[in-house]
């Protein structure tokens, strides 16, 4: 191994040594070269990256000087090598599409987690069989309205929750999401600045206090709401046994003076707690 670890060993000799070790110790050979050689020629990189032992190839999958044609080849492998490729920086759109079609779910997850995707690749992954991948797509990627609507009815609640937060969510989808069975979807909808009075009114009587809290928080942050909605939120806020720890109650008492309707102030004042925080 002395010649392999010597940074002054000529490329031709290194390549011969790599071939010699390919039968059983290519991994040790690759590790030694990476450890001791700061700069490698393309010939040496190709010699190691085309070894039959996947571990040796995997070591070089993240090498900054890996040739583009090998990046493409590795991206198509159904192994951890493709995951290493997906973790690389500055992948071309073509390589991203190869990874998006890879059978290895870990490679597809690493792709969507680490890279911005064009809409074509994002829409491909929006139909992925793994909810964790669809969730990241719903959260981060540019999508067509058709795909947004499809993900709005996704069987996974986290995917629907991510859709409820999107700025480009079509208004008519609010009607579906306001009736969603999962509280986080309704909560994310309650936090929207474009929530209609009708839907705010419905969410103000939600069975989950965290959904009501989201409405109270939006009000505290400046969103205008009808008096009857604020009154309903106030009633909900003091309905808990330990209402002073209720986040909706705390949001309401933090509202600026003059924004709470008289009836809401009366309800909150009945708790014998401080209702309006002094500015």
Short mmCIF file of C-alpha atoms in Angstrom, two decimals:
data_model
loop_
_atom_site.label_atom_id
_atom_site.label_comp_id
_atom_site.label_asym_id
_atom_site.label_seq_id
_atom_site.Cartn_x
_atom_site.Cartn_y
_atom_site.Cartn_z
CA UNK A 1 0.00 0.00 0.00
CA UNK A 2 3.04 2.25 0.23
CA UNK A 3 2.88 3.22 -3.45
CA UNK A 4 -0.86 3.84 -3.27
CA UNK A 5 -0.47 6.18 -0.31
CA UNK A 6 2.41 8.08 -1.89
CA UNK A 7 1.00 11.31 -3.41
CA UNK A 8 3.88 11.35 -5.89
CA UNK A 9 3.04 7.97 -7.42
CA UNK A 10 2.44 8.42 -11.18
CA UNK A 11 -1.11 8.00 -12.50
CA UNK A 12 -0.16 5.00 -14.63
CA UNK A 13 1.20 3.17 -11.59
CA UNK A 14 -1.86 4.10 -9.50
CA UNK A 15 -4.21 2.78 -12.15
CA UNK A 16 -2.30 -0.51 -12.36
CA UNK A 17 -2.46 -0.83 -8.58
CA UNK A 18 -6.20 -0.11 -8.63
CA UNK A 19 -6.73 -2.86 -11.19
CA UNK A 20 -4.56 -5.24 -9.16
CA UNK A 21 -6.64 -4.63 -6.01
CA UNK A 22 -10.00 -4.77 -7.78
CA UNK A 23 -10.55 -8.44 -6.93
CA UNK A 24 -10.85 -8.04 -3.19
CA UNK A 25 -9.38 -4.90 -1.64
CA UNK A 26 -10.58 -2.14 -3.96
CA UNK A 27 -12.35 -0.47 -1.04
CA UNK A 28 -9.15 -0.19 1.00
CA UNK A 29 -7.33 1.02 -2.08
CA UNK A 30 -9.96 3.71 -2.74
CA UNK A 31 -9.91 4.86 0.88
CA UNK A 32 -6.13 5.11 0.88
CA UNK A 33 -6.09 7.17 -2.32
CA UNK A 34 -8.75 9.56 -1.03
CA UNK A 35 -6.92 9.97 2.23
CA UNK A 36 -3.48 10.70 0.80
CA UNK A 37 -4.03 12.33 -2.61
CA UNK A 38 -5.40 15.89 -2.57
CA UNK A 39 -5.74 16.09 -6.35
CA UNK A 40 -6.58 13.22 -8.69
CA UNK A 41 -6.63 13.10 -12.46
CA UNK A 42 -9.77 12.08 -14.32
CA UNK A 43 -8.05 8.85 -15.39
CA UNK A 44 -7.50 7.78 -11.77
CA UNK A 45 -11.03 8.79 -10.74
CA UNK A 46 -12.49 6.74 -13.60
CA UNK A 47 -10.32 3.75 -12.71
CA UNK A 48 -11.71 3.68 -9.15
CA UNK A 49 -15.25 4.76 -9.98
CA UNK A 50 -15.69 1.88 -12.41
CA UNK A 51 -14.60 -0.82 -9.95
CA UNK A 52 -17.00 -3.77 -9.55
CA UNK A 53 -17.07 -3.33 -5.75
CA UNK A 54 -19.87 -0.87 -4.98
CA UNK A 55 -18.24 0.44 -1.81
CA UNK A 56 -15.23 1.67 -3.76
CA UNK A 57 -17.49 3.32 -6.34
CA UNK A 58 -19.59 4.84 -3.58
CA UNK A 59 -16.56 6.51 -2.04
CA UNK A 60 -16.07 8.44 -5.26
CA UNK A 61 -19.74 9.19 -5.94
CA UNK A 62 -19.36 12.43 -3.98
CA UNK A 63 -15.93 13.33 -5.37
CA UNK A 64 -16.04 16.95 -6.65
CA UNK A 65 -14.22 16.02 -9.87
CA UNK A 66 -16.40 13.04 -10.80
CA UNK A 67 -17.07 13.26 -14.58
CA UNK A 68 -20.64 14.09 -15.66
CA UNK A 69 -21.13 10.82 -17.53
CA UNK A 70 -20.31 8.85 -14.36
CA UNK A 71 -22.66 11.07 -12.33
CA UNK A 72 -25.42 10.06 -14.74
CA UNK A 73 -24.47 6.39 -14.52
CA UNK A 74 -24.37 6.41 -10.73
CA UNK A 75 -27.67 8.33 -10.54
CA UNK A 76 -29.39 5.41 -12.25
CA UNK A 77 -28.04 2.77 -9.85
CA UNK A 78 -30.52 1.24 -7.44
CA UNK A 79 -28.14 1.46 -4.48
CA UNK A 80 -26.72 3.85 -1.91
CA UNK A 81 -24.47 5.20 -4.66
CA UNK A 82 -27.45 7.01 -6.16
CA UNK A 83 -28.14 8.53 -2.72
CA UNK A 84 -24.58 9.89 -2.68
CA UNK A 85 -25.23 11.44 -6.10
CA UNK A 86 -28.48 13.00 -4.88
CA UNK A 87 -26.52 14.61 -2.04
CA UNK A 88 -24.11 16.32 -4.43
CA UNK A 89 -24.40 20.06 -5.09
CA UNK A 90 -25.26 21.64 -8.44
CA UNK A 91 -26.85 18.66 -10.17
CA UNK A 92 -28.05 19.19 -13.73
CA UNK A 93 -31.78 18.96 -14.46
CA UNK A 94 -31.15 15.79 -16.48
CA UNK A 95 -29.47 14.08 -13.50
CA UNK A 96 -32.34 15.18 -11.23
CA UNK A 97 -34.82 13.55 -13.60
CA UNK A 98 -32.78 10.33 -13.57
CA UNK A 99 -32.84 10.34 -9.77
CA UNK A 100 -36.56 11.12 -9.69
CA UNK A 101 -37.13 7.93 -11.67
CA UNK A 102 -34.75 5.85 -9.54
CA UNK A 103 -36.26 2.78 -7.86
CA UNK A 104 -34.40 3.65 -4.67
CA UNK A 105 -36.72 5.67 -2.45
CA UNK A 106 -33.79 6.98 -0.40
CA UNK A 107 -32.30 8.51 -3.56
CA UNK A 108 -35.59 10.21 -4.42
CA UNK A 109 -35.93 11.51 -0.87
CA UNK A 110 -32.35 12.87 -0.88
CA UNK A 111 -33.08 14.55 -4.20
CA UNK A 112 -36.20 16.41 -3.08
CA UNK A 113 -34.65 17.25 0.30
CA UNK A 114 -31.43 18.74 -1.05
CA UNK A 115 -32.32 20.37 -4.37
CA UNK A 116 -34.61 22.85 -6.05
CA UNK A 117 -36.59 21.04 -8.72
CA UNK A 118 -38.09 22.17 -12.00
CA UNK A 119 -41.84 21.77 -12.21
CA UNK A 120 -41.66 18.65 -14.41
CA UNK A 121 -39.50 16.76 -11.90
CA UNK A 122 -41.52 18.06 -8.95
CA UNK A 123 -44.77 16.85 -10.48
CA UNK A 124 -43.22 13.44 -11.02
CA UNK A 125 -42.32 13.21 -7.34
CA UNK A 126 -45.71 14.60 -6.28
CA UNK A 127 -47.07 11.18 -7.25
CA UNK A 128 -44.37 9.26 -5.35
CA UNK A 129 -45.49 6.23 -3.36
CA UNK A 130 -43.79 7.57 -0.22
CA UNK A 131 -45.70 10.23 1.70
CA UNK A 132 -42.48 11.74 3.09
CA UNK A 133 -41.43 12.64 -0.47
CA UNK A 134 -44.87 13.99 -1.42
CA UNK A 135 -44.83 16.07 1.77
CA UNK A 136 -41.58 17.85 0.86
CA UNK A 137 -42.83 18.42 -2.68
CA UNK A 138 -46.07 19.91 -1.34
CA UNK A 139 -44.10 22.11 1.03
CA UNK A 140 -41.35 23.44 -1.26
CA UNK A 141 -41.90 22.92 -4.96
CA UNK A 142 -43.59 24.86 -7.73
CA UNK A 143 -46.62 22.85 -8.84
CA UNK A 144 -49.47 23.13 -11.31
CA UNK A 145 -52.98 23.83 -10.03
CA UNK A 146 -54.00 20.32 -11.04
CA UNK A 147 -51.30 18.80 -8.83
CA UNK A 148 -52.14 21.16 -5.95
CA UNK A 149 -55.72 19.96 -6.06
CA UNK A 150 -54.62 16.34 -6.15
CA UNK A 151 -52.33 16.77 -3.14
CA UNK A 152 -55.11 18.63 -1.32
CA UNK A 153 -56.91 15.28 -1.23
CA UNK A 154 -53.81 13.21 -0.46
CA UNK A 155 -54.37 10.30 1.96
CA UNK A 156 -51.50 11.54 4.12
CA UNK A 157 -52.40 14.30 6.59
CA UNK A 158 -48.95 15.90 6.55
CA UNK A 159 -49.17 16.36 2.78
CA UNK A 160 -52.57 18.04 3.12
CA UNK A 161 -51.23 20.21 5.95
CA UNK A 162 -48.41 21.43 3.72
CA UNK A 163 -50.88 22.23 0.94
CA UNK A 164 -53.02 24.27 3.36
CA UNK A 165 -50.02 26.56 3.99
CA UNK A 166 -49.21 27.33 0.36
CA UNK A 167 -49.55 30.89 -0.86
CA UNK A 168 -50.75 29.71 -4.27
CA UNK A 169 -53.59 27.61 -2.85
CA UNK A 170 -56.76 28.18 -4.92
CA UNK A 171 -59.46 29.87 -2.81
CA UNK A 172 -62.09 27.27 -3.65
CA UNK A 173 -59.91 24.59 -2.02
CA UNK A 174 -60.50 26.28 1.35
CA UNK A 175 -63.99 24.76 1.39
CA UNK A 176 -62.55 21.24 1.28
CA UNK A 177 -59.71 21.84 3.73
CA UNK A 178 -61.87 23.61 6.33
CA UNK A 179 -63.70 20.30 6.75
CA UNK A 180 -60.56 18.16 6.85
CA UNK A 181 -60.51 15.50 9.55
CA UNK A 182 -56.93 16.31 10.58
CA UNK A 183 -56.62 19.25 13.00
CA UNK A 184 -53.27 20.46 11.63
CA UNK A 185 -54.83 21.00 8.19
CA UNK A 186 -57.59 23.13 9.71
CA UNK A 187 -55.05 24.95 11.90
CA UNK A 188 -52.87 25.85 8.91
CA UNK A 189 -55.95 27.08 7.08
CA UNK A 190 -56.90 29.23 10.09
CA UNK A 191 -53.52 30.96 9.88
CA UNK A 192 -54.07 32.13 6.31
CA UNK A 193 -54.38 35.85 5.64
CA UNK A 194 -56.90 35.19 2.85
CA UNK A 195 -59.30 33.16 5.00
CA UNK A 196 -62.89 34.19 4.35
CA UNK A 197 -65.26 35.34 7.10
CA UNK A 198 -67.42 32.30 6.45
CA UNK A 199 -64.55 29.89 7.03
CA UNK A 200 -63.23 31.88 10.01
CA UNK A 201 -66.68 31.58 11.55
CA UNK A 202 -66.67 27.82 11.05
CA UNK A 203 -63.17 27.37 12.49
CA UNK A 204 -64.00 29.55 15.52
CA UNK A 205 -66.25 26.74 16.73
CA UNK A 206 -63.72 24.00 15.92
CA UNK A 207 -63.47 21.16 18.40
CA UNK A 208 -59.68 21.48 18.59
CA UNK A 209 -58.42 24.36 20.73
CA UNK A 210 -55.24 24.68 18.64
CA UNK A 211 -57.33 25.48 15.58
CA UNK A 212 -59.13 28.20 17.52
CA UNK A 213 -55.75 29.40 18.81
CA UNK A 214 -54.56 29.81 15.22
CA UNK A 215 -57.51 32.14 14.55
CA UNK A 216 -56.77 34.09 17.73
CA UNK A 217 -53.13 34.38 16.72
CA UNK A 218 -54.10 35.67 13.27
CA UNK A 219 -56.37 38.26 14.90
CA UNK A 220 -53.59 39.32 17.26
CA UNK A 221 -51.29 39.73 14.25
CA UNK A 222 -53.70 42.15 12.62
CA UNK A 223 -56.17 40.09 10.57
CA UNK A 224 -59.63 41.65 10.62
CA UNK A 225 -62.47 39.38 11.74
CA UNK A 226 -66.17 39.91 12.39
CA UNK A 227 -67.19 40.59 15.99
CA UNK A 228 -69.17 37.36 16.24
CA UNK A 229 -66.07 35.35 15.32
CA UNK A 230 -63.99 37.09 18.00
CA UNK A 231 -66.75 36.49 20.54
CA UNK A 232 -66.86 32.77 19.64
CA UNK A 233 -63.08 32.56 19.98
CA UNK A 234 -63.31 34.27 23.38
CA UNK A 235 -65.88 31.77 24.60
CA UNK A 236 -63.72 28.90 23.40
CA UNK A 237 -60.62 30.44 24.99
CA UNK A 238 -62.04 30.40 28.53
CA UNK A 239 -63.85 27.08 28.22
CA UNK A 240 -60.80 25.05 29.25
CA UNK A 241 -60.31 24.30 32.93
CA UNK A 242 -56.91 25.97 32.97
CA UNK A 243 -57.86 28.69 30.51
CA UNK A 244 -54.99 31.01 31.56
CA UNK A 245 -52.63 28.50 29.93
CA UNK A 246 -54.78 28.33 26.82
CA UNK A 247 -52.83 29.78 23.85
CA UNK A 248 -56.00 31.26 22.32
CA UNK A 249 -56.72 33.13 25.58
CA UNK A 250 -53.17 34.49 25.67
CA UNK A 251 -53.39 35.60 22.04
CA UNK A 252 -56.62 37.49 22.67
CA UNK A 253 -55.39 39.33 25.74
CA UNK A 254 -52.33 40.36 23.72
CA UNK A 255 -54.53 42.08 21.12
CA UNK A 256 -54.19 45.84 20.85
CA UNK A 257 -56.68 47.86 22.84
CA UNK A 258 -59.77 48.77 20.88
CA UNK A 259 -59.73 45.74 18.58
CA UNK A 260 -61.75 43.46 20.83
CA UNK A 261 -65.54 43.90 20.71
CA UNK A 262 -67.18 44.78 24.04
CA UNK A 263 -68.82 41.37 24.40
CA UNK A 264 -65.45 39.61 23.94
CA UNK A 265 -63.88 41.89 26.54
CA UNK A 266 -66.69 41.11 28.95
CA UNK A 267 -66.22 37.37 28.44
CA UNK A 268 -62.49 37.57 28.97
CA UNK A 269 -62.81 39.93 31.92
CA UNK A 270 -65.07 37.43 33.64
CA UNK A 271 -62.04 35.25 34.13
CA UNK A 272 -60.67 37.82 36.63
CA UNK A 273 -57.50 37.85 34.58
CA UNK A 274 -55.92 40.79 32.82
CA UNK A 275 -57.63 41.14 29.45
CA UNK A 276 -55.72 43.84 27.59
CA UNK A 277 -51.98 44.08 27.75
CA UNK A 278 -50.81 47.64 28.34
CA UNK A 279 -48.87 49.06 25.48
#
